[in-house]
Coordinates of C-alpha atoms and ligand atoms in Angstrom, one line a residue:
X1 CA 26.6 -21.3 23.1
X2 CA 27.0 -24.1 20.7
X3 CA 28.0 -21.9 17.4
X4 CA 30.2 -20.1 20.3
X5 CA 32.5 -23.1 20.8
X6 CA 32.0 -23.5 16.7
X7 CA 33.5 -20.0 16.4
X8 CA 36.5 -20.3 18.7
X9 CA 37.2 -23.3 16.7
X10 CA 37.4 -21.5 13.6
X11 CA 39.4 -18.3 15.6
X12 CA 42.4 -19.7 15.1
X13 CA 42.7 -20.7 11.7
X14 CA 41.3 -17.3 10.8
X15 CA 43.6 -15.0 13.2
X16 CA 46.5 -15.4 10.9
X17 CA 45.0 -14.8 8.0
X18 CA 42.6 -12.1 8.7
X19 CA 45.3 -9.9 11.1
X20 CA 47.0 -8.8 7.8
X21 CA 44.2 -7.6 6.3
X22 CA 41.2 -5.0 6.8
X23 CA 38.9 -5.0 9.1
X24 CA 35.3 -6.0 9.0
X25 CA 33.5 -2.6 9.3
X26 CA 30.0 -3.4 11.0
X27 CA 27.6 0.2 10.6
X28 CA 25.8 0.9 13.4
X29 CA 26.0 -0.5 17.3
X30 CA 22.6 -1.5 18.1
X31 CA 21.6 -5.0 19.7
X32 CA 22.5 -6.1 15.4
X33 CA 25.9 -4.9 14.8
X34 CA 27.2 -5.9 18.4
X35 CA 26.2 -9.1 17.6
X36 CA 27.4 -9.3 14.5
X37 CA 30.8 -8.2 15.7
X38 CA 31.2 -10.5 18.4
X39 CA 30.3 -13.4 16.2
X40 CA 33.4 -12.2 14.1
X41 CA 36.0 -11.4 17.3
X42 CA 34.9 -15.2 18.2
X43 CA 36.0 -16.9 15.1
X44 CA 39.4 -14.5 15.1
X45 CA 38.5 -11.6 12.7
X46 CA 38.7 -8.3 13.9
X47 CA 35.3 -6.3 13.2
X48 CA 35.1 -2.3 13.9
X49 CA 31.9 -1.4 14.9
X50 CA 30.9 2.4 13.5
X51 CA 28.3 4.0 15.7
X52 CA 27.4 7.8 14.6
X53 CA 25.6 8.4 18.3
X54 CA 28.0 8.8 20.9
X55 CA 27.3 5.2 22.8
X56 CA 25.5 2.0 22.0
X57 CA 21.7 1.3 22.2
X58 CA 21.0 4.6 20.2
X59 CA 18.1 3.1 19.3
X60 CA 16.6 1.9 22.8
X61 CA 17.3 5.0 24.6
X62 CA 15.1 7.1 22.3
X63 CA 12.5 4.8 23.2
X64 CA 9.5 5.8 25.4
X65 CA 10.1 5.0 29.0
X66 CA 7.5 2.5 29.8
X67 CA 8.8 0.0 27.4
X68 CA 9.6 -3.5 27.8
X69 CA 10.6 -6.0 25.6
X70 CA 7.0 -8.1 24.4
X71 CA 9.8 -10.7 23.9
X72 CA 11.0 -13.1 26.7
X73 CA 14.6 -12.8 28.4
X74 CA 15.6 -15.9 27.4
X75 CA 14.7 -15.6 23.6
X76 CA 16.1 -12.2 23.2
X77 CA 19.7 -12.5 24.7
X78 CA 22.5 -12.1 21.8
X79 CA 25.3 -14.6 21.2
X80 CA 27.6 -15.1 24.3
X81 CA 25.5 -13.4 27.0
X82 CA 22.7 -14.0 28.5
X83 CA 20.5 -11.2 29.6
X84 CA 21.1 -11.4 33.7
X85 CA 18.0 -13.0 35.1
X86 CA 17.5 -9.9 37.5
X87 CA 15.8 -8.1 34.7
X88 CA 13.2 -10.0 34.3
X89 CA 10.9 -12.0 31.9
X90 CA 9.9 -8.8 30.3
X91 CA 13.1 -6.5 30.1
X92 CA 12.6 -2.9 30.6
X93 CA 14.1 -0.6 28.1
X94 CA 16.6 0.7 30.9
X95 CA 17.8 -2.9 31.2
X96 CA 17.8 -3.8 27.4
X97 CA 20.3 -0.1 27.0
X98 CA 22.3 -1.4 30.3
X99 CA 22.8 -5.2 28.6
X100 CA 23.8 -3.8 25.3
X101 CA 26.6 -2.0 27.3
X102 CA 27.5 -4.7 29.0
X103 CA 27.6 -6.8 26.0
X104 CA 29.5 -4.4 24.6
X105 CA 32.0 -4.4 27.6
X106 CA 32.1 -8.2 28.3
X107 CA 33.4 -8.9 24.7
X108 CA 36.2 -6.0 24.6
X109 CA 34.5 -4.9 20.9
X110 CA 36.2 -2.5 19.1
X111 CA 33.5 0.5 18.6
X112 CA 33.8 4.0 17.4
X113 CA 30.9 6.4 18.5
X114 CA 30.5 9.4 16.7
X115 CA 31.1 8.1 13.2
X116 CA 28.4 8.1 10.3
X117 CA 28.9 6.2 7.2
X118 CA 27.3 8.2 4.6
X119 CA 28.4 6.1 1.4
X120 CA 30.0 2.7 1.2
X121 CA 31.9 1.8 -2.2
X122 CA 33.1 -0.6 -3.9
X123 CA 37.1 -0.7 -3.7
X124 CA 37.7 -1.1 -7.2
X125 CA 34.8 2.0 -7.7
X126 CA 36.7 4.0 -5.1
X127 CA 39.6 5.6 -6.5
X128 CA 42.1 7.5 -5.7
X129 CA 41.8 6.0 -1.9
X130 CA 45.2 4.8 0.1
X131 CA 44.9 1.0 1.0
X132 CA 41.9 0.4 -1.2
X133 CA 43.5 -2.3 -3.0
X134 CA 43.9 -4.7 -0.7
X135 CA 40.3 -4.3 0.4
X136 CA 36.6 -4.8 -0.8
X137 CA 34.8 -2.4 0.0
X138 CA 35.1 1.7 1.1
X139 CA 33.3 3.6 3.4
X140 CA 32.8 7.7 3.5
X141 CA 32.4 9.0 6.7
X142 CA 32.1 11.7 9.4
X143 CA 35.2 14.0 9.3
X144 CA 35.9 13.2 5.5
X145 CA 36.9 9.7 6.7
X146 CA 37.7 7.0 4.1
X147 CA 38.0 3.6 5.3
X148 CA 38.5 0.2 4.0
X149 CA 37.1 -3.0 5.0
X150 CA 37.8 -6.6 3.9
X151 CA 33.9 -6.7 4.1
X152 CA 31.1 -4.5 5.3
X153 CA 28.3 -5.6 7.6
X154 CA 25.1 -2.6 7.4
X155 CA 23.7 -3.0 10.8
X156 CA 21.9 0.7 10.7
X157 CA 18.0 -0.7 11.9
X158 CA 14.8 -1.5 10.4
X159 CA 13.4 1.4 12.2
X160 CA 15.9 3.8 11.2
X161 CA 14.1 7.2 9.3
X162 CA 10.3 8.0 11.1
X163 CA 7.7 8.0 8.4
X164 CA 4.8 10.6 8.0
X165 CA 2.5 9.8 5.7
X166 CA 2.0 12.6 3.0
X167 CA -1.7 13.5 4.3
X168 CA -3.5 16.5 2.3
X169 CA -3.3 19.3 4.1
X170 CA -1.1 18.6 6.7
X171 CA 1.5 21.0 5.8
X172 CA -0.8 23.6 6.6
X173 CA -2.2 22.4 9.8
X174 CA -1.9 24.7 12.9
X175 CA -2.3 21.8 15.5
X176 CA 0.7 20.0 17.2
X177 CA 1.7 16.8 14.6
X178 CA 4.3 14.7 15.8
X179 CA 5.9 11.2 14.9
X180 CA 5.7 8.5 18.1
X181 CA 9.4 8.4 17.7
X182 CA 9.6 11.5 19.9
X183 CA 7.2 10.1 22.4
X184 CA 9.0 9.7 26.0
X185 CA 6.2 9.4 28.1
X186 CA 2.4 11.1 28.9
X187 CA 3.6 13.9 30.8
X188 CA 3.7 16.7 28.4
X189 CA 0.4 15.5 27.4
X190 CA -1.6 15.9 31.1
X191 CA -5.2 17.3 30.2
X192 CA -5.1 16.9 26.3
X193 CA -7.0 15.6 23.5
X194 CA -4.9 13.6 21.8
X195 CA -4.8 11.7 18.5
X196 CA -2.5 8.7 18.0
X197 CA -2.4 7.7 14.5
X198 CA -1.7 3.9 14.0
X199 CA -2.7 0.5 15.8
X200 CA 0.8 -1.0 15.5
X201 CA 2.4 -1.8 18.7
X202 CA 3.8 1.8 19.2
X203 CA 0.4 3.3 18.6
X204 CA -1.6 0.8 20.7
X205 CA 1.3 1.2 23.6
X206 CA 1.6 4.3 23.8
X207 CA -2.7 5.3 23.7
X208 CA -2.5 3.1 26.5
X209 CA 0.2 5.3 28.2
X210 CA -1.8 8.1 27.5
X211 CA -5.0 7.1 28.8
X212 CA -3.1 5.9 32.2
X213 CA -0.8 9.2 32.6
X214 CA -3.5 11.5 32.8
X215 CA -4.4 12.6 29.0
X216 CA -8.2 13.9 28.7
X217 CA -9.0 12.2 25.7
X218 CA -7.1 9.5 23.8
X219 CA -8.3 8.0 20.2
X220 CA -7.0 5.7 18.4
X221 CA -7.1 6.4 14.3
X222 CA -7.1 2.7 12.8
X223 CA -6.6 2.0 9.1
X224 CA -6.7 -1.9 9.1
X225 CA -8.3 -3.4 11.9
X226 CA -5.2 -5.5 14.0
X227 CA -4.5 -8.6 15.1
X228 CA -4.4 -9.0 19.1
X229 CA -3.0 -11.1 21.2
X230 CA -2.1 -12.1 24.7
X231 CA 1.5 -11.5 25.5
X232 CA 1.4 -14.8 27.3
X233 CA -1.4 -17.1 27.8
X234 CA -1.0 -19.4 30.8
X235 CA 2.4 -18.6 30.9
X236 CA 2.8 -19.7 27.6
X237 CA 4.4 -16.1 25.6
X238 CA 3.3 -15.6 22.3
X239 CA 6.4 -15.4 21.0
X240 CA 6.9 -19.3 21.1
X241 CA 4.1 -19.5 19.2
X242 CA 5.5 -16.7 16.9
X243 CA 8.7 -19.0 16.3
X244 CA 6.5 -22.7 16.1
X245 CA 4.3 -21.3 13.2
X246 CA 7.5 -19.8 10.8
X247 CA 7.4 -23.7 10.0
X248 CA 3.5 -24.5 9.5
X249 CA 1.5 -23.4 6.5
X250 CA -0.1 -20.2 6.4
X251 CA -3.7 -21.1 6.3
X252 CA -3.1 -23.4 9.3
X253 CA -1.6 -20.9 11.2
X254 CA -5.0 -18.3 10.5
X255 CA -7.1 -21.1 11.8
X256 CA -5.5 -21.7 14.9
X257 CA -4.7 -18.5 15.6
X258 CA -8.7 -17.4 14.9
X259 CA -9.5 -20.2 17.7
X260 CA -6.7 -18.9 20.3
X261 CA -7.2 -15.5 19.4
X262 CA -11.6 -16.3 20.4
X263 CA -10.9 -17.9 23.7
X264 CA -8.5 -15.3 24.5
X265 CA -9.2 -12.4 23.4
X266 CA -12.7 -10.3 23.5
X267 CA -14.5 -9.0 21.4
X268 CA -13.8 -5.5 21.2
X269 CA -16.4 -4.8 17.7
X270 CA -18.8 -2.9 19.9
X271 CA -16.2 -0.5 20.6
X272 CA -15.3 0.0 16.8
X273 CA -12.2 -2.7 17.0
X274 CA -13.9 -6.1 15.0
X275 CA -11.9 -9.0 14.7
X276 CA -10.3 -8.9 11.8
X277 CA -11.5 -10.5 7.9
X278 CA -7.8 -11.7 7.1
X279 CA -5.8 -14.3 9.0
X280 CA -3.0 -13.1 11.6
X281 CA -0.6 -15.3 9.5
X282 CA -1.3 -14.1 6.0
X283 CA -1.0 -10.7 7.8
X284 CA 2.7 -11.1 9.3
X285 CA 3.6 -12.2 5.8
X286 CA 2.4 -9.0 4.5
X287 CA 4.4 -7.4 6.8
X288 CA 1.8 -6.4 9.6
X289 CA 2.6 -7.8 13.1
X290 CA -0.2 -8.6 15.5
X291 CA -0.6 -6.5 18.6
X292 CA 0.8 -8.0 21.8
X293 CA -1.8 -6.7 24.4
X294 CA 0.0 -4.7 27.2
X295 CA -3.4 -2.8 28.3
X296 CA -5.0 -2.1 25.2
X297 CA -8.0 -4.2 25.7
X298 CA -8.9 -2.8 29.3
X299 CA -8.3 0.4 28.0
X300 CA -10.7 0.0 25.0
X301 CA -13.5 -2.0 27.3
X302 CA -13.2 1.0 29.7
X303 CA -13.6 3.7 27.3
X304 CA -10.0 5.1 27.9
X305 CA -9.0 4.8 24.0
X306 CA -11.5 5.1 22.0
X307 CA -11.1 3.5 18.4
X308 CA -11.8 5.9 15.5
X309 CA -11.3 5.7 11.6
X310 CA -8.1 5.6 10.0
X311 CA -6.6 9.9 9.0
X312 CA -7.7 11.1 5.7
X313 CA -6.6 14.3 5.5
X314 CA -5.6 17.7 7.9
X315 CA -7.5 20.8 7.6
X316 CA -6.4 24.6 9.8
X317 CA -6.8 23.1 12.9
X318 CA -9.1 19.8 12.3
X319 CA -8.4 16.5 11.3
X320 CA -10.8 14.6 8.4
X321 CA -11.5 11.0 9.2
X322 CA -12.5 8.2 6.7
X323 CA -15.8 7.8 7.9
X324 CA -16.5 11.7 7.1
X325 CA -16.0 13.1 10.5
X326 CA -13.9 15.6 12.2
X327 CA -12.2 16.2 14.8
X328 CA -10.4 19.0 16.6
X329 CA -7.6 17.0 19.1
X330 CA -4.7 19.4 20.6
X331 CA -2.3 16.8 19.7
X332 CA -1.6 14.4 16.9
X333 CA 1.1 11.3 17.3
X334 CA 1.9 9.4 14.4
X335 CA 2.7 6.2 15.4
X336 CA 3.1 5.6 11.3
X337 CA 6.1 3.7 11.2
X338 CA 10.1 3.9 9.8
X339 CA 11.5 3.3 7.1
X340 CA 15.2 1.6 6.6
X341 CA 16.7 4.6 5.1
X342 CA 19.3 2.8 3.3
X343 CA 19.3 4.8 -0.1
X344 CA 22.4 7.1 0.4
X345 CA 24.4 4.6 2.2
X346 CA 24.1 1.6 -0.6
X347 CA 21.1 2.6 -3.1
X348 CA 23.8 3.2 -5.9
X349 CA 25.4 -0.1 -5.9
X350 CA 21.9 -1.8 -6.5
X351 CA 21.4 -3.6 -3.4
X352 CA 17.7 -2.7 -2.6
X353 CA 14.4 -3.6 -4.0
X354 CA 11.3 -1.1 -4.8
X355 CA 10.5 -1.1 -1.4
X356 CA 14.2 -0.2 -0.1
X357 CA 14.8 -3.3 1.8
X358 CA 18.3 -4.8 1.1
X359 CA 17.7 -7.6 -1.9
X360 CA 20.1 -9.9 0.0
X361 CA 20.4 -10.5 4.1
X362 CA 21.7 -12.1 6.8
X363 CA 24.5 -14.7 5.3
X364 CA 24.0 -14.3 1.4
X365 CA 25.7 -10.8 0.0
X366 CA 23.5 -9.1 -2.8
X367 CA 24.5 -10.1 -6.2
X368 CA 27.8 -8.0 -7.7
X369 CA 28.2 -7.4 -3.8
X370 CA 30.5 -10.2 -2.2
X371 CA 31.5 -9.5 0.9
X372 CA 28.6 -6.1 1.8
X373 CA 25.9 -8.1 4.4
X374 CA 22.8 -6.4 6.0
X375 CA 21.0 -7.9 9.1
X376 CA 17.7 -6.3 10.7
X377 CA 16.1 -5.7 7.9
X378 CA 13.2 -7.9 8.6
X379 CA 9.9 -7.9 11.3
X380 CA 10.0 -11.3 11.9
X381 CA 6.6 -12.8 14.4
X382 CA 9.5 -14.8 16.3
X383 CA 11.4 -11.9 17.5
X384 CA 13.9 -9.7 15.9
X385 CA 16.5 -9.5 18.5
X386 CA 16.4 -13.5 18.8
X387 CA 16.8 -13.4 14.8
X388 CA 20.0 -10.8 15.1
X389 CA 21.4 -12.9 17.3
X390 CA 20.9 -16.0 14.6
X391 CA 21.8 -14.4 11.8
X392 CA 24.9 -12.4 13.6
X393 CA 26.3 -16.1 13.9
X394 CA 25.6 -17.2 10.3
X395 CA 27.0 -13.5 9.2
X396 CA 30.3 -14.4 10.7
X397 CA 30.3 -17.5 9.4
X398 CA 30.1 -17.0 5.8
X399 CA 32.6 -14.2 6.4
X400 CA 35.2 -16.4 7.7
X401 CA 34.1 -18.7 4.8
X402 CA 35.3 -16.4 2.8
X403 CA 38.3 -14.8 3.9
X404 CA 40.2 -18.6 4.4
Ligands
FAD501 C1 9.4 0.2 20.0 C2 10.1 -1.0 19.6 C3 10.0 -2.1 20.4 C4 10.7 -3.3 20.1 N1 10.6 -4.4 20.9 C5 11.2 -5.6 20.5 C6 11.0 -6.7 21.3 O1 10.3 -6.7 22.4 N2 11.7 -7.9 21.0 C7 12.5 -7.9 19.8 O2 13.0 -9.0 19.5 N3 12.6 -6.8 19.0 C8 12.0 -5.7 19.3 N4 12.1 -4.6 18.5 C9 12.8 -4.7 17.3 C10 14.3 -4.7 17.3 O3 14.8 -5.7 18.2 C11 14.9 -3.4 17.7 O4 14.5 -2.4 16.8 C12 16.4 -3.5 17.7 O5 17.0 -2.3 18.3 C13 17.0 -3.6 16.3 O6 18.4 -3.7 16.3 P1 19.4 -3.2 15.2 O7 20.7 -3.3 15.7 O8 19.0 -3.9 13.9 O9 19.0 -1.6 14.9 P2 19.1 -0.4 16.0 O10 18.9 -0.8 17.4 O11 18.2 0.6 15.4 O12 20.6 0.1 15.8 C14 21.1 0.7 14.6 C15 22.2 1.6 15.1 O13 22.9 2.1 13.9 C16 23.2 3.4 14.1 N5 23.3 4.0 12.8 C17 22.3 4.2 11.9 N6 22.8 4.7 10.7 C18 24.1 4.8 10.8 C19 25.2 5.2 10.0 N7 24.9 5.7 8.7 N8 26.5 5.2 10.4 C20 26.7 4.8 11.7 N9 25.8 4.4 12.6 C21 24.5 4.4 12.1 C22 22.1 4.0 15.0 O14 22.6 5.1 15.7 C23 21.8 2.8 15.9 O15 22.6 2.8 17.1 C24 11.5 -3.4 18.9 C25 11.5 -2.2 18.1 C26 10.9 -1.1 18.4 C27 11.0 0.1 17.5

């Protein structure tokens, strides 16, 4: 609220000199480019949000149905509205796709569904293009669009492109191998064996789902043992904790968490899930977050989902396990992550590092890229939708910065 009364001081001094020029062209309308481009309406720059789906929340209605947000209400509302009370402290996915409209509707943003950027540009890169001059950057888009923005917020998700792992022989296996992304709910699974590749939170969530909807066999294939915690303990949600340690040192936070994670937390090694050798802490900053428990400890204790070893490899119709045994399940679900995907859109102006994550984000453009920002393109323990919503404010900031 504060940085919104920040903002509509700004507005003015920006309206008249940004209403000239081109818009602010923010890809992508999930819970990061709305933000983004209500930060920018509030300070007085006009922002056109691109969405290639046909509506926003793309990303939250292809979720599965049983999922709520492992973050609290009030630390994952976006700038300038709150997520309504009535949906509770742990949003459903409905309600998370019904705010995002609202949000959407509330701040009159200017979105266009049904447009993919495939390439952005830099102006001066860009020619022959009509109005390019007066503008930084270009986008190619659906249609053989060309568009130019005075700057270009990439808002496209960290879990954009599903990722398989390239496992030997899986080409040439005959069984059902599917990525958690198409996962709704247990349903079509009723009676099955099924594999679910990956103890993230997707992978622990949705054994758990599994096991309760009906599924004949559920294991769990787990690479590197994970990290679990209580959503909330004593009423206390994790998440707080998530957003107290980003300032303590790392080593701290593995001891403390080690003690917390002890009294809370069973132990589950008798059921081939030991507590892990390396700190939670030194984990996130590798990129690993812990596992916030929404029934996969009763499910393990009870013998619902059973922890196997990690996938090796696929054979006809059997899958090879590290340890040296096989299996035959009817189903495999890879629950083996995304990745950002950003290659065609920006990889040619030399924005990403080795790993494909922008080199630059939230306020700071890449270097040889003023005016091109990217936000969501981190896994922070604190939340990501409460970081959006931070760094949607800092976005528009520097933008405004810069166009005065
Ligand atoms: C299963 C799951 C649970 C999560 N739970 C939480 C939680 O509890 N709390 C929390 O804080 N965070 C959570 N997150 C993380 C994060 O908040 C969400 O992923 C969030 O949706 C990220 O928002 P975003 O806007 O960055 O990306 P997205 O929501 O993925 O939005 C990106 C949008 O860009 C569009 N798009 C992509 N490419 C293009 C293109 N080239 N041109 C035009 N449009 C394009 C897509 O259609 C999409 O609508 C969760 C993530 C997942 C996967």
């Amino acid at each position: 609220m504060a940085a919104d009364s920040t903002a509509r001081g700004d507005a003015h001094r920006t309206q008249q000199r940004t209403s000239h020029h081109n818009p602010v062209y923010v890809i992508g309308g999930g819970p990061g480019g709305l933000a983004v481009a209500h930060a920018l309406r509030a300070r007085g720059i006009r922002a056109v949000v691109l969405e290639k789906s046909g509506s926003v929340g793309a990303s939250w209605r292809g979720h599965y149905d049983r999922l709520r947000l492992h973050t609290t209400r009030k630390l994952s509302s976006l700038p300038g509205l709150t997520i309504p009370r009535a949906y509770g402290r742990w949003v459903r996915r409905d309600d998370v796709v019904r705010y995002l409209e609202q949000y959407a509707e509330h701040h009159k943003l200017e979105i266009i569904t049904g447009v993919e950027v495939s390439r952005v540009e830099r102006a001066s890169d860009a020619v022959p293009v009509h109005g390019a001059s007066d503008g930084h950057w270009v986008l190619r888009a659906t249609g053989g669009r060309e568009l130019t923005g005075s700057a270009v917020v990439i808002a496209t998700g960290y879990n954009h492109t599903p990722y398989l792992p390239d496992w030997p022989g899986s080409s040439r296996y005959q069984g059902e191998l599917r990525h958690a992304g198409t996962y709704r709910n247990a349903t079509p699974y009723a009676g099955k064996d099924v594999l679910v590749v990956g103890a993230g939170n997707t992978g622990a969530e949705i054994a758990v789902d599994l096991a309760q909807g009906g599924a004949a066999r559920v294991r769990l294939a787990v690479r590197t043992v994970p990290h679990i915690l209580r959503r909330a303990t004593l009423g206390w949600p994790a998440q707080r904790s998530g957003i107290l340690c980003r300032r303590l040192p790392t080593r701290l936070v593995d001891r403390l968490a080690r003690r917390i994670a002890r009294m809370s937390v069973p132990d589950l090694a008798a059921y081939g899930l030991p507590r892990p050798d390396t700190g939670l802490y030194t984990r996130v900053r590798q990129g690993a977050i812990p596992i916030q428990d929404v029934g996969l400890i009763d499910a393990v204790r009870a013998g619902q989902v059973e922890p196997v070893a990690a996938v090796s490899s696929f054979e006809e119709s059997k899958v090879v396990l590290a340890d040296g045994s096989v299996i035959a399940p009817d189903v495999v679900i890879a629950a083996t992550g995304y990745r950002r995907g950003l290659e065609g859109l920006v990889g040619h102006l030399g924005v990403l590092d080795e790993q494909g994550h922008p080199v630059a984000r939230g306020p700071r453009s890449p270097r040889d890229a003023t005016g091109l920002y990217f936000t969501g393109y981190t896994n922070p323990i604190s939340g990501m939708l409460r970081e959006l919503a931070r760094d949607a404010n800092r976005i528009a900031r520097a933008i405004a910065r810069a166009s005065r």
